[in-house]
Structure formats: C-alpha cells, structure tokens
Amino acid sequence: MRRKRARSSNPNGCKTTATTLTLSGEGIENNNGKVLLPNSTSQPMLSTQSARGYSTLPRRAAILTSSQSQTGMISLTQQVNAVRLDTHKSDTFEQNDLVLDNSGAVLSGSRDALIRRLVPTRDFCPDEAYIFSLLVNIRTFISPHELMQKIVQYCMFAQNADSHNFAKEGRGRMFAHILRLCSEWATNIPYDFKTEYMRTRLNELLRLCAVDKTYQQKTTDLQATLRSSLNKLDRYEKAVANLQKALSENTTLPEQSDSMTGLFLMCNDAKTVAQQLTHIEMERFSMVGVDEIVQSLASDPLSEIGRHSKNKEGVISSISFYIEWFNRLSAFAAIEVLKQTKKRNRVAVFEFMIDIAKECCEIGNFNSMMAIVAGLSLPAVSRLKKTWCRVEKSKLEILQHQLDPSGNFLSYRATIKAAQWRADSARGNQPKIVIPFFVLLLKDLFLIYHGHPRILPNAHLNFMAFNQLAEQLRDVIQWKSTICTFEKNPQVLQYLLITAVSGEKDSMLMSFECEPPESSSEREQHKKLRGGK
C-alpha cells in the first residue's frame, strides 16, 4: 500500500462468593485454577459484519463467521506491519507529519498532528469515525482536560484567522462542525465531563459561533443530554454504595430445606426470571464507560482489568462492580440448587436454572447465561452425581454446548454474532438486546489493545491500531445503549439482588449435606471443612 506524507497544517462491594473468574496469562480461570478460556490468537468476537445473513443460531455458522473474522484480522495485521516497516526514524519525517493512504485516510501521525486534524474549521470537519477513534484512544497520551484546552485554543485561532469566519454564513458552518465534534464527545464519552472544568470549556467551545436561536437551542439540547447522562451516573454510584452496604450487613447464611425453597417457589417461569436478570444486566452494563475500559486496558494487567479502581468518593469502578455481579450470580445459581436437600427438588431447580440460561440466550443476555452455566459447573454442584444422572439429557447438552471453550469459545462467538445480526435487523418492538459475556469481552479488547504497537518506531501514534479498538468499542456503545422494555417484577428483582449467597467452603458443606462424600478424598475434604467451622 503506497503512502504519502502530509503536513499537519489543518485542512481545517459484595460478600465473598463461591467462585470468581480471573483473567490470567493462561486465559480465563476460575478460583480453583481451572482454565475455562485459554489464550488464543483467534479473532475476537466483536466484528458485526461477519454475522450478516444468519437469522438463526446454528453451530455451523461458527465456522463461517470465524473464517471471515480471521481474514479481516490478517488484512489489518499486514497493514500495520507494513506501516511499522516503513516508518523507522528518518530525517524525512518531520515532527508534525501525518502518514495517509491513497484514499486520504490517516495511518499514523504525531500526537499534535492528529489533534490538529481533529479541530473543526469553517471548511473542514473530520468524520465521526475519526473523532471517536482519536478521542477514545488519545487519552493514554494526553488527558481529556489537556486535550479540551488545546481544542478550544485551536478553534479560537482558526476562527480569528479569517474575517469570513465572522460573517453569518461562516459562523454557521463553523458552528455545525464544532457541534459535530462536541456531540460525538459528549454523547459517547460523557464521563469525561464529570468535572466543572470540562463542562465550562465545552460551553466556551459551543458559544464560539452560536449566532441565532436555532444554534442556541442545539447547544441547550446537547447540554441537557450530557446532564442527564451525568445525573444517571451519580444516582447509579449512590445506588451501588447502598447495595454494597446492604450486602455487607447481610450475614445470614443460606438455609437448606426438605421442602422446595428459593426462587423456584417464588417464580417458576424461566422467561420472567431471565427478563429480570436482563434488567439488572443492562443497568450495570450501560454504566460501564468506554473511557474506563480504555484506561483499564492501558494500566491494568490482564488478570486485574478494572477490578480495584475507585472514584474519588470511594465507589468501586463500574467494571469491577459488573464483574462482581457476574460472580454473585454464579454463586446464586449454585446455592439455589444446594438449598434443596431432596434430590427431586434439586433436579427440578437444576433444570430450572438451565431453562433460565436458555431464555437468557434467546433474549441476547449472554452474561447472565454464562454466569448461570459457570455456577452450575462449580465443584459443589458438579460433584452431585446422583442429581446429575436424573437431569434431562437434552438440558445437559445445552449446558455443555454453551460452555464449550474449544476454538476460543467458537460456539458462543457464533451465537453472539447471530444475535448481533438479529438486533441490527430488528424492527418495531422486536428485541434488540445484546449483552456480551463481559469477562471474555475484556479479554478480547485487551488482546486488541496490546496486539499492535501504539507508538511506531518513528514516534508516530499508530492510528490504524486506534481504529481497530474504536471499531469494537462502537459496538459496545451500541449494545449498552439499548433500552430494556420487559415488564419488571419487583419481588423477583429484589430476590436476585439481595439474597444471601455463601463462599466456597459453606457451599461445599451444603453439597455434602445433599450427597454424602463417597471417595476417600471427599471424606478427607469434608473432615477438614467441618473441623475448620
């Protein structure tokens, strides 16, 4: 691919639960060290284009979509390698140069050159793809505060550079271009504007060219949308703090019973429960900002992405809280089975949980589906051989198919691609929900982020790598902006959110109450557990 040089002169808290999934160097592990997801060079799951044309969820589709995705990855890899080989430090590259392809698309550039290309003028405005890609990636090289300051300064210089900019037509064109930049930023990365400084600078930028009531109304509408997003975040963080406090104060251990107890007794309709889980998932997933994801990818190792970060008020990050929810739901699924001391009740609850997971899959709620499957695969449940042998074989096949890690979760990836196609093709009141398996999503994004150098040998920033990450984050924004329209069941929601769950030790003791230890190793384990009470 030929390249030309261009000067940068602007054209213009929960309790400890029974299991956790951990991202490690080997892949995704549970707390027993079992690798559920081995590291792989396979293409991550997020490209939507390869899912076009699949209206069902067949296993066969996995082969086709995986092949298409890998072809796209190879092409991009070749391009990135070509740029890397062709941009070693040289006197022919000036500090503010950009490297473009034949179509004029940016391949790489210095930090300042890329920022200058972001600045709108009367006659130029970058497209939305460039704006989003730069805004979401450049934060690892310059803070949003510093970036906003540069943009305001550059826009003021550009406006004052030409007297035509002060005519009504010129001001109108420049305002439209500034509004596009501000809208892309405030709509897709609103948490950058949590500080008074950023909101003030945003207002300064929008007031540069607002010449009549129409422009002023557009400015007011954008500011209202931003305030709504920030107010929602504030309410969410307060709710998280209150929920964590309530869970920490709930020291009651789950109780076992000879009669049917738990969720099945409250609501035995799997579809209704799946819909309530989707409400919870969408609330948590929608609050994870792409800015938070990028900062975690840049600063955290694979095993710790977003797990320990907190805001200034001490509230855990949205990523960490969402991962905690996954672990809690896994423990919840296991405990609901282990509460039942009678085998027929355990079998009924076990099959009920699989039905819920299946309904979650039908909705497009893959995070809840995987959490339930992981919970039913915990040692405390998997050792219940007498229970497992009574479970309907077709339901077991569903469980095994969705948890199959072969081919880097090939079956799951085919299913979510089909769900993406279905959501994109939905009309009217048809479901459009896609909630990915979040831990696997983070692993995929981590591999994308670290898969190519972000700084090239000539000190240029690798904008092709920026684009690849931004493309995937665009999908994330689309998924988490979907509105969940299912009717809420307050009783079921409350039960799912605050019901006590137990740790691994107590879960194993409950398991041994359900089915006594058989092997010598189990008897020894049971003895140690009872001795440690």
Short mmCIF file of C-alpha atoms in Angstrom, two decimals, residues 1-446:
data_model
loop_
_atom_site.label_atom_id
_atom_site.label_comp_id
_atom_site.label_asym_id
_atom_site.label_seq_id
_atom_site.Cartn_x
_atom_site.Cartn_y
_atom_site.Cartn_z
CA MET A 1 0.00 0.00 0.00
CA ARG A 2 1.50 3.37 -1.06
CA ARG A 3 1.68 6.17 1.47
CA LYS A 4 2.11 9.89 1.11
CA ARG A 5 3.31 12.40 3.66
CA ALA A 6 1.07 15.26 4.60
CA ARG A 7 1.91 18.30 6.66
CA SER A 8 -0.30 18.63 9.70
CA SER A 9 -1.48 22.07 8.75
CA ASN A 10 -5.17 21.60 9.33
CA PRO A 11 -7.22 21.09 6.21
CA ASN A 12 -9.19 22.93 8.51
CA GLY A 13 -18.73 -4.33 47.38
CA CYS A 14 -20.31 -7.73 47.58
CA LYS A 15 -19.57 -10.60 50.05
CA THR A 16 -17.07 -13.28 49.09
CA THR A 17 -18.81 -15.65 46.75
CA ALA A 18 -18.28 -19.21 45.74
CA THR A 19 -16.29 -18.53 42.61
CA THR A 20 -14.57 -15.85 40.62
CA LEU A 21 -13.42 -15.75 37.02
CA THR A 22 -9.90 -14.39 36.69
CA LEU A 23 -8.09 -13.14 33.61
CA SER A 24 -4.57 -14.57 33.68
CA GLY A 25 -1.67 -15.14 31.38
CA GLU A 26 -3.06 -18.59 30.59
CA GLY A 27 -6.57 -17.35 29.88
CA ILE A 28 -9.77 -17.11 31.97
CA GLU A 29 -9.58 -19.21 35.13
CA ASN A 30 -11.92 -19.97 37.99
CA ASN A 31 -10.74 -19.74 41.59
CA ASN A 32 -9.70 -23.41 41.50
CA GLY A 33 -7.13 -22.69 38.82
CA LYS A 34 -9.11 -24.40 36.05
CA VAL A 35 -8.57 -22.64 32.72
CA LEU A 36 -12.03 -22.04 31.24
CA LEU A 37 -10.77 -19.87 28.38
CA PRO A 38 -7.24 -20.48 27.11
CA ASN A 39 -5.38 -17.62 25.48
CA SER A 40 -5.68 -17.76 21.74
CA THR A 41 -4.71 -15.82 18.67
CA SER A 42 -8.22 -16.24 17.31
CA GLN A 43 -10.05 -13.12 16.16
CA PRO A 44 -12.13 -11.58 18.98
CA MET A 45 -15.87 -11.81 18.80
CA LEU A 46 -16.87 -8.26 18.11
CA SER A 47 -16.95 -7.73 14.35
CA THR A 48 -20.60 -7.40 13.40
CA GLN A 49 -20.18 -7.58 9.66
CA SER A 50 -19.28 -11.25 9.64
CA ALA A 51 -22.64 -12.09 11.24
CA ARG A 52 -24.72 -10.70 8.40
CA GLY A 53 -27.07 -13.22 6.89
CA TYR A 54 -27.51 -15.51 9.88
CA SER A 55 -31.03 -15.35 11.21
CA THR A 56 -30.70 -18.40 13.44
CA LEU A 57 -28.12 -19.54 15.94
CA PRO A 58 -26.59 -22.66 14.32
CA ARG A 59 -23.30 -24.21 15.32
CA ARG A 60 -22.37 -24.39 11.65
CA ALA A 61 -22.35 -20.58 11.46
CA ALA A 62 -19.37 -20.50 13.82
CA ILE A 63 -17.05 -21.87 11.16
CA LEU A 64 -18.11 -19.32 8.58
CA THR A 65 -18.06 -16.29 10.84
CA SER A 66 -14.74 -17.26 12.41
CA SER A 67 -13.16 -17.60 8.98
CA GLN A 68 -14.45 -14.19 7.88
CA SER A 69 -13.26 -12.52 11.07
CA GLN A 70 -9.80 -14.06 10.83
CA THR A 71 -9.49 -12.84 7.23
CA GLY A 72 -10.22 -9.29 8.39
CA MET A 73 -7.67 -9.57 11.20
CA ILE A 74 -4.95 -10.84 8.85
CA SER A 75 -5.56 -7.96 6.47
CA LEU A 76 -5.27 -5.39 9.24
CA THR A 77 -2.19 -7.10 10.67
CA GLN A 78 -0.47 -6.93 7.30
CA GLN A 79 -1.27 -3.24 7.01
CA VAL A 80 0.04 -2.47 10.49
CA ASN A 81 3.23 -4.45 9.85
CA ALA A 82 3.71 -2.59 6.57
CA VAL A 83 3.45 0.75 8.34
CA ARG A 84 5.85 -0.38 11.03
CA LEU A 85 8.43 -1.47 8.49
CA ASP A 86 8.13 1.75 6.53
CA THR A 87 8.32 4.31 9.33
CA HIS A 88 11.63 3.90 11.09
CA LYS A 89 13.12 7.11 12.37
CA SER A 90 14.28 9.23 9.49
CA ASP A 91 15.05 12.86 8.78
CA THR A 92 12.41 12.77 6.03
CA PHE A 93 9.65 12.56 8.67
CA GLU A 94 9.00 15.88 10.34
CA GLN A 95 7.52 16.04 13.81
CA ASN A 96 4.06 17.20 12.71
CA ASP A 97 3.67 14.95 9.71
CA LEU A 98 0.80 12.56 9.07
CA VAL A 99 1.01 9.34 7.10
CA LEU A 100 -2.01 8.82 4.84
CA ASP A 101 -3.04 6.06 2.50
CA ASN A 102 -4.05 6.65 -1.12
CA SER A 103 -7.64 7.43 -0.13
CA GLY A 104 -6.55 10.08 2.38
CA ALA A 105 -7.26 8.01 5.49
CA VAL A 106 -4.86 8.56 8.38
CA LEU A 107 -2.48 5.70 9.13
CA SER A 108 -0.24 7.36 11.71
CA GLY A 109 0.93 10.74 12.92
CA SER A 110 2.45 12.67 15.76
CA ARG A 111 0.21 13.42 18.71
CA ASP A 112 -0.11 17.11 17.86
CA ALA A 113 -0.71 16.43 14.18
CA LEU A 114 -3.55 14.05 14.99
CA ILE A 115 -5.08 16.58 17.40
CA ARG A 116 -4.84 19.40 14.84
CA ARG A 117 -6.69 17.25 12.33
CA LEU A 118 -9.46 16.88 14.92
CA VAL A 119 -10.04 20.65 15.08
CA PRO A 120 -13.04 21.85 13.03
CA THR A 121 -12.88 24.94 10.85
CA ARG A 122 -15.32 26.72 8.58
CA ASP A 123 -14.44 24.48 5.64
CA PHE A 124 -13.45 21.24 7.36
CA CYS A 125 -14.61 18.79 9.97
CA PRO A 126 -13.29 15.25 10.45
CA ASP A 127 -15.80 12.45 10.13
CA GLU A 128 -17.37 10.85 13.18
CA ALA A 129 -15.20 7.74 12.90
CA TYR A 130 -12.01 9.81 13.14
CA ILE A 131 -13.39 11.91 16.00
CA PHE A 132 -14.40 8.91 18.10
CA SER A 133 -11.25 6.92 17.34
CA LEU A 134 -8.97 9.76 18.40
CA LEU A 135 -10.99 10.82 21.45
CA VAL A 136 -11.19 7.32 22.87
CA ASN A 137 -7.53 6.41 22.23
CA ILE A 138 -5.57 9.65 22.72
CA ARG A 139 -6.37 9.71 26.47
CA THR A 140 -3.47 7.33 27.12
CA PHE A 141 -1.13 10.05 25.77
CA ILE A 142 -2.86 13.27 26.88
CA SER A 143 -5.58 13.84 29.48
CA PRO A 144 -9.08 14.90 28.37
CA HIS A 145 -8.53 18.21 30.22
CA GLU A 146 -5.38 19.00 28.24
CA LEU A 147 -6.99 17.85 25.01
CA MET A 148 -10.01 20.09 25.54
CA GLN A 149 -7.76 23.05 26.27
CA LYS A 150 -5.86 22.51 23.01
CA ILE A 151 -9.07 22.14 21.00
CA VAL A 152 -10.54 25.37 22.41
CA GLN A 153 -7.32 27.25 21.66
CA TYR A 154 -7.02 25.86 18.13
CA CYS A 155 -10.66 26.65 17.38
CA MET A 156 -10.24 30.24 18.58
CA PHE A 157 -7.12 30.64 16.43
CA ALA A 158 -8.90 29.15 13.41
CA GLN A 159 -11.88 31.47 13.86
CA ASN A 160 -9.74 34.59 14.19
CA ALA A 161 -7.52 33.67 11.24
CA ASP A 162 -10.06 34.64 8.59
CA SER A 163 -12.51 37.54 8.55
CA HIS A 164 -15.02 35.38 6.62
CA ASN A 165 -15.47 33.34 9.79
CA PHE A 166 -17.31 36.29 11.36
CA ALA A 167 -19.91 36.51 8.63
CA LYS A 168 -23.19 34.76 9.40
CA GLU A 169 -22.62 32.02 6.83
CA GLY A 170 -19.07 31.35 8.03
CA ARG A 171 -20.09 31.28 11.68
CA GLY A 172 -22.95 28.94 10.87
CA ARG A 173 -20.74 26.47 9.04
CA MET A 174 -18.12 26.53 11.76
CA PHE A 175 -20.75 26.06 14.48
CA ALA A 176 -22.12 23.00 12.69
CA HIS A 177 -18.64 21.50 12.60
CA ILE A 178 -17.92 22.31 16.25
CA LEU A 179 -21.31 20.86 17.24
CA ARG A 180 -20.46 17.59 15.47
CA LEU A 181 -17.23 17.27 17.46
CA CYS A 182 -18.90 18.19 20.77
CA SER A 183 -21.86 15.88 20.16
CA GLU A 184 -19.65 12.90 19.40
CA TRP A 185 -17.63 13.54 22.55
CA ALA A 186 -20.44 14.35 24.99
CA THR A 187 -22.75 11.59 23.74
CA ASN A 188 -20.34 8.65 23.50
CA ILE A 189 -17.80 9.54 26.23
CA PRO A 190 -19.90 11.62 28.67
CA TYR A 191 -17.91 10.74 31.79
CA ASP A 192 -15.07 12.94 30.53
CA PHE A 193 -17.30 15.85 31.55
CA LYS A 194 -17.75 14.96 35.21
CA THR A 195 -15.58 17.92 36.24
CA GLU A 196 -16.74 21.53 36.21
CA TYR A 197 -13.66 22.45 34.20
CA MET A 198 -14.62 20.20 31.27
CA ARG A 199 -18.22 21.38 31.23
CA THR A 200 -17.12 25.02 31.29
CA ARG A 201 -14.71 24.52 28.41
CA LEU A 202 -17.40 22.67 26.46
CA ASN A 203 -19.71 25.66 26.87
CA GLU A 204 -16.94 28.00 25.71
CA LEU A 205 -16.44 25.90 22.61
CA LEU A 206 -20.14 25.82 21.77
CA ARG A 207 -20.53 29.58 22.31
CA LEU A 208 -17.79 30.46 19.84
CA CYS A 209 -20.16 30.51 16.88
CA ALA A 210 -23.72 30.30 18.26
CA VAL A 211 -25.25 33.19 16.30
CA ASP A 212 -29.02 32.66 16.49
CA LYS A 213 -31.74 30.87 18.43
CA THR A 214 -31.53 27.71 16.31
CA TYR A 215 -27.87 27.23 17.18
CA GLN A 216 -28.50 28.14 20.81
CA GLN A 217 -31.27 25.52 21.02
CA LYS A 218 -28.96 22.84 19.64
CA THR A 219 -26.40 23.81 22.28
CA THR A 220 -29.05 23.65 25.01
CA ASP A 221 -30.23 20.22 23.83
CA LEU A 222 -26.69 18.81 23.88
CA GLN A 223 -26.05 20.19 27.36
CA ALA A 224 -29.32 18.68 28.59
CA THR A 225 -28.36 15.27 27.19
CA LEU A 226 -24.99 15.49 28.91
CA ARG A 227 -26.53 16.50 32.25
CA SER A 228 -28.92 13.56 32.01
CA SER A 229 -26.02 11.11 31.49
CA LEU A 230 -24.05 12.57 34.41
CA ASN A 231 -27.08 12.62 36.73
CA LYS A 232 -27.76 8.99 35.87
CA LEU A 233 -24.16 8.13 36.76
CA ASP A 234 -24.45 9.96 40.08
CA ARG A 235 -27.66 8.10 41.01
CA TYR A 236 -26.09 4.80 39.97
CA GLU A 237 -22.99 5.30 42.11
CA LYS A 238 -25.15 6.12 45.13
CA ALA A 239 -27.27 3.02 44.50
CA VAL A 240 -24.11 0.90 44.22
CA ALA A 241 -22.84 2.22 47.56
CA ASN A 242 -26.18 1.48 49.24
CA LEU A 243 -26.41 -2.01 47.74
CA GLN A 244 -22.86 -2.88 48.79
CA LYS A 245 -23.63 -1.71 52.31
CA ALA A 246 -26.80 -3.82 52.46
CA LEU A 247 -24.96 -6.91 51.19
CA SER A 248 -22.09 -6.46 53.64
CA GLU A 249 -24.55 -6.19 56.53
CA ASN A 250 -26.44 -9.32 55.45
CA THR A 251 -24.51 -12.05 57.29
CA THR A 252 -27.29 -14.63 57.06
CA LEU A 253 -26.15 -17.91 55.52
CA PRO A 254 -28.41 -19.76 53.05
CA GLU A 255 -30.54 -22.42 54.71
CA GLN A 256 -31.26 -25.87 53.34
CA SER A 257 -34.76 -27.37 53.40
CA ASP A 258 -36.50 -30.66 52.75
CA SER A 259 -39.33 -28.80 51.00
CA MET A 260 -38.94 -26.74 47.85
CA THR A 261 -37.49 -23.32 48.63
CA GLY A 262 -35.93 -20.34 46.91
CA LEU A 263 -36.51 -18.71 43.53
CA PHE A 264 -38.36 -21.68 42.01
CA LEU A 265 -41.03 -21.39 44.70
CA MET A 266 -41.37 -17.62 44.15
CA CYS A 267 -41.47 -17.66 40.34
CA ASN A 268 -41.16 -20.87 38.33
CA ASP A 269 -41.39 -19.12 34.95
CA ALA A 270 -37.87 -19.18 33.46
CA LYS A 271 -38.68 -16.46 30.91
CA THR A 272 -39.80 -14.00 33.57
CA VAL A 273 -36.64 -14.59 35.61
CA ALA A 274 -34.47 -14.18 32.50
CA GLN A 275 -36.16 -10.85 31.78
CA GLN A 276 -35.48 -9.61 35.32
CA LEU A 277 -31.84 -10.66 35.00
CA THR A 278 -31.69 -8.68 31.76
CA HIS A 279 -32.91 -5.56 33.59
CA ILE A 280 -30.08 -5.95 36.09
CA GLU A 281 -27.51 -6.66 33.40
CA MET A 282 -28.49 -3.67 31.27
CA GLU A 283 -28.38 -1.34 34.27
CA ARG A 284 -24.81 -2.41 35.09
CA PHE A 285 -23.52 -2.81 31.54
CA SER A 286 -24.89 0.57 30.41
CA MET A 287 -22.90 2.34 33.13
CA VAL A 288 -19.52 0.99 32.00
CA GLY A 289 -17.88 3.86 30.13
CA VAL A 290 -15.60 3.24 27.16
CA ASP A 291 -13.16 5.70 28.75
CA GLU A 292 -12.97 3.45 31.80
CA ILE A 293 -12.38 0.42 29.61
CA VAL A 294 -9.51 2.06 27.70
CA GLN A 295 -7.81 3.30 30.86
CA SER A 296 -8.05 -0.18 32.38
CA LEU A 297 -6.65 -1.80 29.23
CA ALA A 298 -3.72 0.62 29.33
CA SER A 299 -2.89 0.41 33.03
CA ASP A 300 -4.04 -2.99 34.33
CA PRO A 301 -2.61 -6.46 33.69
CA LEU A 302 -4.97 -8.96 32.09
CA SER A 303 -5.89 -10.55 35.41
CA GLU A 304 -6.79 -7.25 37.11
CA ILE A 305 -8.64 -5.19 34.50
CA GLY A 306 -10.83 -2.67 36.32
CA ARG A 307 -11.04 -4.76 39.48
CA HIS A 308 -9.63 -2.39 42.09
CA SER A 309 -10.17 1.12 40.76
CA LYS A 310 -12.43 3.51 42.70
CA ASN A 311 -13.68 7.03 42.16
CA LYS A 312 -12.96 9.97 44.47
CA GLU A 313 -15.91 9.04 46.69
CA GLY A 314 -14.54 5.52 47.16
CA VAL A 315 -17.16 3.80 44.99
CA ILE A 316 -15.74 0.87 43.03
CA SER A 317 -15.44 1.18 39.27
CA SER A 318 -18.33 0.19 37.03
CA ILE A 319 -16.16 -2.57 35.54
CA SER A 320 -15.35 -4.02 38.94
CA PHE A 321 -18.97 -3.86 40.09
CA TYR A 322 -20.14 -5.59 36.92
CA ILE A 323 -17.62 -8.41 37.35
CA GLU A 324 -18.73 -8.79 40.98
CA TRP A 325 -22.30 -9.17 39.78
CA PHE A 326 -21.24 -12.00 37.45
CA ASN A 327 -19.54 -13.82 40.33
CA ARG A 328 -22.52 -13.26 42.60
CA LEU A 329 -24.94 -14.64 40.00
CA SER A 330 -22.74 -17.72 39.56
CA ALA A 331 -22.79 -18.35 43.30
CA PHE A 332 -26.55 -17.68 43.37
CA ALA A 333 -27.23 -20.36 40.74
CA ALA A 334 -25.22 -22.91 42.71
CA ILE A 335 -26.81 -22.06 46.07
CA GLU A 336 -30.35 -22.32 44.66
CA VAL A 337 -29.58 -25.97 43.82
CA LEU A 338 -27.74 -26.70 47.06
CA LYS A 339 -30.60 -25.37 49.22
CA GLN A 340 -32.66 -28.39 48.23
CA THR A 341 -31.85 -31.44 50.39
CA LYS A 342 -34.26 -33.68 48.49
CA LYS A 343 -32.93 -35.00 45.19
CA ARG A 344 -36.12 -34.45 43.18
CA ASN A 345 -36.18 -30.80 44.25
CA ARG A 346 -32.51 -30.34 43.31
CA VAL A 347 -33.17 -31.84 39.89
CA ALA A 348 -36.15 -29.51 39.38
CA VAL A 349 -34.14 -26.42 40.37
CA PHE A 350 -31.14 -27.55 38.30
CA GLU A 351 -33.30 -27.90 35.18
CA PHE A 352 -35.00 -24.60 36.02
CA MET A 353 -31.62 -22.86 36.08
CA ILE A 354 -30.72 -24.33 32.70
CA ASP A 355 -34.07 -23.12 31.35
CA ILE A 356 -33.29 -19.62 32.65
CA ALA A 357 -29.87 -19.73 30.94
CA LYS A 358 -31.56 -20.82 27.70
CA GLU A 359 -34.09 -17.96 27.93
CA CYS A 360 -31.23 -15.51 28.57
CA CYS A 361 -29.58 -16.78 25.40
CA GLU A 362 -32.80 -16.27 23.43
CA ILE A 363 -33.04 -12.69 24.71
CA GLY A 364 -29.39 -11.96 23.94
CA ASN A 365 -28.30 -11.79 27.58
CA PHE A 366 -25.11 -13.83 27.30
CA ASN A 367 -23.50 -12.56 30.50
CA SER A 368 -26.26 -13.99 32.70
CA MET A 369 -26.30 -17.16 30.63
CA MET A 370 -22.57 -17.72 31.19
CA ALA A 371 -22.81 -16.82 34.89
CA ILE A 372 -25.52 -19.44 35.46
CA VAL A 373 -23.61 -22.05 33.47
CA ALA A 374 -20.44 -21.27 35.46
CA GLY A 375 -22.37 -21.58 38.74
CA LEU A 376 -23.78 -24.98 37.81
CA SER A 377 -20.24 -26.10 36.94
CA LEU A 378 -18.78 -25.29 40.38
CA PRO A 379 -17.28 -28.23 42.32
CA ALA A 380 -20.03 -28.04 44.95
CA VAL A 381 -22.63 -28.75 42.24
CA SER A 382 -20.67 -30.83 39.74
CA ARG A 383 -19.89 -33.49 42.38
CA LEU A 384 -23.60 -34.25 42.87
CA LYS A 385 -23.56 -37.36 40.66
CA LYS A 386 -26.91 -38.71 41.83
CA THR A 387 -28.52 -35.38 40.95
CA TRP A 388 -26.81 -35.07 37.57
CA CYS A 389 -27.88 -38.54 36.45
CA ARG A 390 -31.53 -37.53 36.89
CA VAL A 391 -31.25 -34.29 34.88
CA GLU A 392 -32.83 -34.44 31.42
CA LYS A 393 -30.09 -35.23 28.88
CA SER A 394 -31.20 -32.56 26.38
CA LYS A 395 -30.80 -29.91 29.06
CA LEU A 396 -27.30 -31.20 29.82
CA GLU A 397 -26.40 -30.88 26.14
CA ILE A 398 -27.48 -27.23 26.18
CA LEU A 399 -25.25 -26.62 29.18
CA GLN A 400 -22.26 -28.37 27.65
CA HIS A 401 -22.69 -26.66 24.25
CA GLN A 402 -22.72 -23.13 25.64
CA LEU A 403 -19.76 -23.72 27.98
CA ASP A 404 -17.63 -25.40 25.31
CA PRO A 405 -14.29 -23.47 25.31
CA SER A 406 -12.92 -25.17 22.18
CA GLY A 407 -11.80 -22.89 19.39
CA ASN A 408 -11.68 -19.95 21.84
CA PHE A 409 -15.40 -20.32 22.63
CA LEU A 410 -16.30 -20.82 18.98
CA SER A 411 -19.89 -21.86 19.72
CA TYR A 412 -20.53 -18.84 21.91
CA ARG A 413 -18.98 -16.48 19.35
CA ALA A 414 -21.21 -17.83 16.58
CA THR A 415 -24.25 -17.38 18.81
CA ILE A 416 -23.48 -13.78 19.73
CA LYS A 417 -22.74 -12.88 16.10
CA ALA A 418 -26.15 -14.18 15.11
CA ALA A 419 -27.67 -12.18 17.98
CA GLN A 420 -25.93 -9.06 16.67
CA TRP A 421 -27.37 -9.63 13.22
CA ARG A 422 -30.81 -10.19 14.73
CA ALA A 423 -30.56 -6.97 16.76
CA ASP A 424 -29.41 -4.96 13.73
CA SER A 425 -32.31 -6.33 11.68
CA ALA A 426 -34.96 -5.88 14.37
CA ARG A 427 -37.96 -3.70 13.57
CA GLY A 428 -40.52 -2.09 15.84
CA ASN A 429 -40.87 -3.86 19.19
CA GLN A 430 -38.64 -6.78 18.25
CA PRO A 431 -35.86 -7.42 20.81
CA LYS A 432 -32.56 -5.67 20.10
CA ILE A 433 -30.63 -6.67 23.22
CA VAL A 434 -27.05 -7.92 23.04
CA ILE A 435 -25.25 -8.29 26.38
CA PRO A 436 -21.88 -9.99 25.81
CA PHE A 437 -20.04 -12.33 28.15
CA PHE A 438 -18.26 -9.44 29.83
CA VAL A 439 -15.09 -11.15 31.06
CA LEU A 440 -14.46 -12.57 27.59
CA LEU A 441 -15.19 -9.16 26.06
CA LEU A 442 -12.48 -7.62 28.26
CA LYS A 443 -10.03 -10.31 27.23
CA ASP A 444 -10.76 -9.69 23.54
CA LEU A 445 -10.33 -5.94 23.95
CA PHE A 446 -7.10 -6.48 25.89
#
